[in-house]
Each structure stands twice: as C-alpha cells, then as structure tokens.
C-alpha cells in the first residue's frame, strides 16, 4: 500500500516501454512503473532504457511520487551473468526501487551484490502459498502471481507467506503457465524465456482430434485480454499490494488511457471506500478505446473456461485512436506529434490527466512554420490552437473511427 | 549410467526389470502432468516395482494452484507411504514434501533453470534431502560439461522422448471435442496455418493442455559424452511406441551400442540445443537495435520540404550554432552540415539548445522524421 488516504489503495503499476510512456503513465496516475534495462530482460525488442534514460526515469518518477521497478526477468544461461552484479549495484545506486526477477541464479546474484529489493516475476509461476514460502526463504519480498491465480488465491498466499502480492489487473495474457512455453524456442530458434516469444499461441491451427475423422480450424490457444475493472473491490479486499497493467510494448495511447481509468477508479475508492462510481460505465468504455482482444476476467473468480479463449485473429474494433500526444506548447498552440492522420475541422478529444475528456474541433491546423494544413501525416508535428487543459504529454484523441 | 523409465499403465514391469531399467517414474492423472495411472493402480505398480528390485519414484510434477493445493496435498499424502522418493516441478510441492515427509526429493529443474548459480542454490536449500536434479534439455553440451561436475547432487537428463513445448492450465481441446469432451484425456494433433510447422501432438487432461514438438528428443548417440561429464541418470519417455519396442529400446540404451536406439525409435528425432544454443544467437541479435541513439545529439521530429526541420535534443546532449553534425536517416543515408539557425517553436532565435528541448534548425535537404544528428568530428 503506498499512500495514506481515507481508504488505502494498492500500488497501480503501469508499463513503461520508453521514457515517453513512463512520463505519460505517471502523469495519468500510475503510482509505480516497470521498465526494462538494456540487458537481462524479457522484452528484447522493446525500446529498453540505457543508464542515462534509467536515471531520468527514476528522477521523473520519484519527483512525482512513483516507484520504479526494473525487469530482470529473463532466464539466464551461465554466460549471460557477466556484469550482472555490477549492474545490480548500479541499479541500487541509481535509486531503482526493486528488480523483478524469475531466475533463482539472478535472485542470488542480485542479493549478494546488494542490489535493489527483489520481486519474483510471474515467469517463475508462483502458484501457491507453499511456493511463496520457499521464495521468501530465497530472499524475495514480493511475488507477482500468474494470470491463472484467483483473488482468493492471492489472499491466501499473502496471508500464509507474509509477502507482498502483485497481480495483473489488465492486458494481454500468456495462455501457458508463465514460463512454461518454449514453442518459439523450437519452431523459430527464439527463446521465449529470454525475450524471443513469437506469439505462436495467437496462430490459427488445424486440429485433428484422435477420436474423430474431422479436422477443425481454430485459434484454440489464443487468450482474450484481462480486464479487472469490475473486480477492483475483490483486489482490495484480498489485500493485493500492487495492480499491474500489462503492455510495455503497447502504445503511449494505451499507457495513458488504461492507467487513467484504473487511477481514477482507485482514487474514487480512496475517497469513498467503494467502486460504485457513476463513472464505471464511462471507464469501461474508455478501456474499449485502446487496441485489445475481447476482454475476460480470466481466473480472477473461477478458473478460466472456454469463454476466455479468443477464437479469432482480430482485435476488437476500437472506438478511438490517439491523434497524438502533445509534445510542446507555444504561446498560441499545442504541438501534437501525429500518430494517426486527422483532418481540418475534425472533432478531437483532449484527455486531461484527471477528470472528464473534452471535445473540440480542429479549426486551424498549421505546420511548425505556421503554414496552413488541410490534413496531418503520421510522424509529423502540427500545431492546433491552444485550448484550456493542454499540457505536455496530454493525449489528443481522434473520435471519428 | 542408470536408466529411468516413464512408466505407462500398459507396460509390463517384469519385462522392464529384465531390460535393465533401474527406476520407474509412476505418475497418476491426479498428481502429475502426464502420468496416466489412477491412484490405486499407481500404488499397485509401486509395490510390484519394488518387489522386482526396481526403484519406484512418485511422479508428482503437476503445477498446483492455491485453490487446489489442499485437495492435492490430501491425495499426495495418501500415496506417500508407498514410495521412498518423489519428483516435483512446482516449488510449492517441493516445499510441502520437504517440510512434511521424509522422502528423498528429485527436483525437475527444467524450466528456466539454466545456470549453475541457480542450481547450486536449489542444492543448498534442499540439502541432504535432494537426491537428484533433473536438468533441462535446453542446456547445451558445453553447459552440461560445466554444470554436472560442479554439482554434488546426481543429475538426470532426458535421452529419448517427447519434447514438451507448452503447458496451459486451461482446457483448450474439449471446446473442440464435442461428445468426447467428457473424457479426462483427449488427444489430438495440431498444424499451424501460419507457419510450416505441423504434427504437434496435443493432450488435454486433468492438469490442463499440453503441446509437444512433432519430433522427439534423442541423445542416444551422445551417451558416451554424457557419461564422461559424470551424468548418472538418463531418462527414457516411451510415449509414442509400443511396450515391446520400449523394452528393446531400454536395453539398447544400456548396451555397448546405445546409438542403435535411435534407429529403433519409430519417430523422427532431433538433438535440440545440445550441439549449439541457437537461441543465444538470436538473443544477442535482438539486443542490438540497428538504430543506436547512444551517441546521438538529437532526433528529427518533423521535416517538410523547404521548411525548417524540428528536432528534439536528446538527454545529456546540447546543440549550438556552428556545430558540425552528421545526419543519419533510418535508411542509413548520411548528410553532413553545420547548424546555422536555432529557434524555439515560438520563433525566438537561440545560440544553443539544451537537452530535452524541441527546437527548429535550418531547412536541410533529405531530412526525415526519426533521422538522428550525431557529432561530426
Ligand atoms: S507463445 Fe503465447 S503462450 Fe507461449 S510464451 Fe508466447 S504469449 Fe505465452
């Protein structure tokens, strides 16, 4: 629990795939972020942080009262250990609050080097209180439970082990027990436990059942995405210490929008002691505005069943896309880095860090040299006349999808 | 080297003991991932194995959620008296056996236990009770050479059998199976429609759903190597072959010509990562992004023909008038120039731009978004 409030709330832990996403998540209400360094993490292809960026990340997060957890969750071979002790010491020096680790060898090395405190990654598949006790003896202070755990499980594990418990509240889910899938190791030479998962579980398969002549095509091992919004009371009652949003590889739109929804819901709880806000439906509809597969509550209440399988290739239709984040303000304009094309006269939506979004019309579009524009191009910077509520990192959305 | 055999209900223990097998792993549907025995049947098999002089090891390698843990424990406790050794994968099951029984313990250190510091830590934690470490088939020959002699606990490695690719707690086949979905064991094969991979054997049982590689793992030709490393136990998983053939393969693996076992085996085989760890190569490649910003001063945010270009000065860097820079586009095109204009976005003229500022520079031909500016020494 992080803040002293009427009703204490858990940490809201958001993904930070880049410094931009980190700032967005923190400004939209994350009380902690997790990010990868350039070594020892699972998201090998993500835009991971170098030392300078990590220092900036810690300074920014701490200045806004948020913690920084660094992911060191790859399973290492002996040759990968070179420099790990020094790296762990350095992370502590930089001020990183914890490291998220799955490999016992890495846990031992980080502890021996006097590195930051160690949280056990979901990749280690800690499923029960008995395992949590063992990991506590190994020196971890928190366990990140797998998506297969229920809220009841979390409560029991926390009570029996005395460890902090972190649980996913939102995002994509691995269909396997975490850490128990090596499909891409053998089919593509990419080690999924060291950052190479090729998402083979999202493929369509032709299945021939042994007792049947027929073959069936199916996305039989693709999971829907987790949405824990309506179970937040359960998370709080179970004593879950940290609510984790999945998605370091996802967009800045995702980082801002999803973080904002859960931050506002938790703020409501902190004030009123319940989640019975008349904004619940609005929050739920916000979560449908980012790219996602159909949502499920997975195993939060009862073991995930057939309804948790996403038998299809596509994401759900999204109702909005980010036009772009505001990257700077001038005397009379907000400068938007365009992510999705929009046109002059189009209705846009400014999403403030707190409170309701406001719609406005893009009446005047300009290049940075003040030449008029009819439409924007992704990747470019454009000026839109300044409106109240504009600030650096605020998201501007396009509603006409 | 001694041979450990994954026992199936249809196998004949007498024939197995004659073939020279040292140990049988007996797994039930309720306690193990892929064992097919009922609990009563398992107890009978354990008793018979012991009478025949075979070591009978309880296979309890299921992954167990907290909600199922107490019923799992009860079932486990009911069979413990019939065994002297137990093998588990879930650290929670290991911890339970460690605290609540006197059995010798075998730890399946296959998923992600790929380094000596971690394996030594398991060894230290379980101490004298740890009878064996079951190593990962993802370890290369080089790693095995280095790891096995450094451990005081005897080690085991699969030398012939299925390669498990995926284990999910969810029931993934029964939704497709219609009537047979009531069964507690469903088998199928899968072919990816999006890659050339096909023939994946699939199983759904009480422990969830499993996918295996179409080819089996075989180190029959490397048994002499493994002996020289000090490996004490080799494991044989006969799934996919008849019992009679399995006995023949067992005795061949223990013979002076173990490599003949590969010829007897009915399925195609691979050596996995024994020879070279392919994953290592890719891991390094993925970690080397082509666009390295380490030495860059600024990144182009906006560029239009004939208009000043807008850049963001990167952390720890600055730009000043007259500075010679080299611009590299994402396609690798290089353009050299000196900075002649710096302005704020409001048009205010500057001599220099500090880190993290967004400023406009003069128009530069071939500038494009995401191009990097580097110092041109
Ligand atoms: S392929 Fe799917 S199940 Fe396997 S590791 Fe990747 S996300 Fe998880």
mmCIF file of N, CA and C and ligand atoms in Angstrom, chain A residues 174-176 181 183 192 197-201, chain B residues 166, ligand 1:
data_model
loop_
_atom_site.group_PDB
_atom_site.id
_atom_site.type_symbol
_atom_site.label_atom_id
_atom_site.label_comp_id
_atom_site.label_asym_id
_atom_site.label_seq_id
_atom_site.Cartn_x
_atom_site.Cartn_y
_atom_site.Cartn_z
ATOM 1 N N UNK A 174 -0.642 -14.508 -21.413
ATOM 2 C CA UNK A 174 0.026 -15.683 -21.938
ATOM 3 C C UNK A 174 -0.920 -16.856 -21.674
ATOM 4 N N UNK A 175 -1.105 -17.723 -22.663
ATOM 5 C CA UNK A 175 -2.020 -18.839 -22.464
ATOM 6 C C UNK A 175 -1.397 -19.934 -21.595
ATOM 7 N N UNK A 176 -0.075 -19.992 -21.604
ATOM 8 C CA UNK A 176 0.608 -21.034 -20.836
ATOM 9 C C UNK A 176 0.728 -20.619 -19.375
ATOM 10 N N UNK A 181 6.259 -22.174 -21.595
ATOM 11 C CA UNK A 181 6.040 -22.269 -23.034
ATOM 12 C C UNK A 181 7.367 -22.048 -23.746
ATOM 13 N N UNK A 183 7.519 -22.824 -27.235
ATOM 14 C CA UNK A 183 7.171 -23.115 -28.634
ATOM 15 C C UNK A 183 8.156 -22.423 -29.572
ATOM 16 N N UNK A 192 11.669 -18.054 -25.744
ATOM 17 C CA UNK A 192 10.605 -17.212 -25.179
ATOM 18 C C UNK A 192 10.897 -16.836 -23.736
ATOM 19 N N UNK A 197 9.705 -14.660 -27.474
ATOM 20 C CA UNK A 197 8.374 -15.229 -27.759
ATOM 21 C C UNK A 197 7.843 -14.714 -29.092
ATOM 22 N N UNK A 198 7.434 -15.654 -29.959
ATOM 23 C CA UNK A 198 6.954 -15.275 -31.292
ATOM 24 C C UNK A 198 5.423 -15.325 -31.348
ATOM 25 N N UNK A 199 4.786 -15.417 -30.198
ATOM 26 C CA UNK A 199 3.320 -15.420 -30.105
ATOM 27 C C UNK A 199 2.681 -16.504 -30.968
ATOM 28 N N UNK A 200 3.259 -17.676 -30.943
ATOM 29 C CA UNK A 200 2.704 -18.800 -31.696
ATOM 30 C C UNK A 200 1.320 -19.164 -31.185
ATOM 31 N N UNK A 201 1.012 -18.807 -29.943
ATOM 32 C CA UNK A 201 -0.308 -19.139 -29.396
ATOM 33 C C UNK A 201 -1.411 -18.321 -30.060
ATOM 34 N N UNK B 166 4.597 -26.676 -24.392
ATOM 35 C CA UNK B 166 3.614 -25.733 -23.876
ATOM 36 C C UNK B 166 2.713 -26.436 -22.881
HETATM 37 S S1 LIG C 1 3.640 -18.102 -27.479
HETATM 38 FE FE1 LIG C 1 1.861 -17.433 -26.266
HETATM 39 S S2 LIG C 1 1.769 -18.896 -24.582
HETATM 40 FE FE2 LIG C 1 3.812 -19.043 -25.478
HETATM 41 S S3 LIG C 1 5.096 -17.607 -24.266
HETATM 42 FE FE3 LIG C 1 4.342 -16.514 -26.046
HETATM 43 S S4 LIG C 1 2.452 -15.492 -25.305
HETATM 44 FE FE4 LIG C 1 2.919 -17.120 -23.856
#
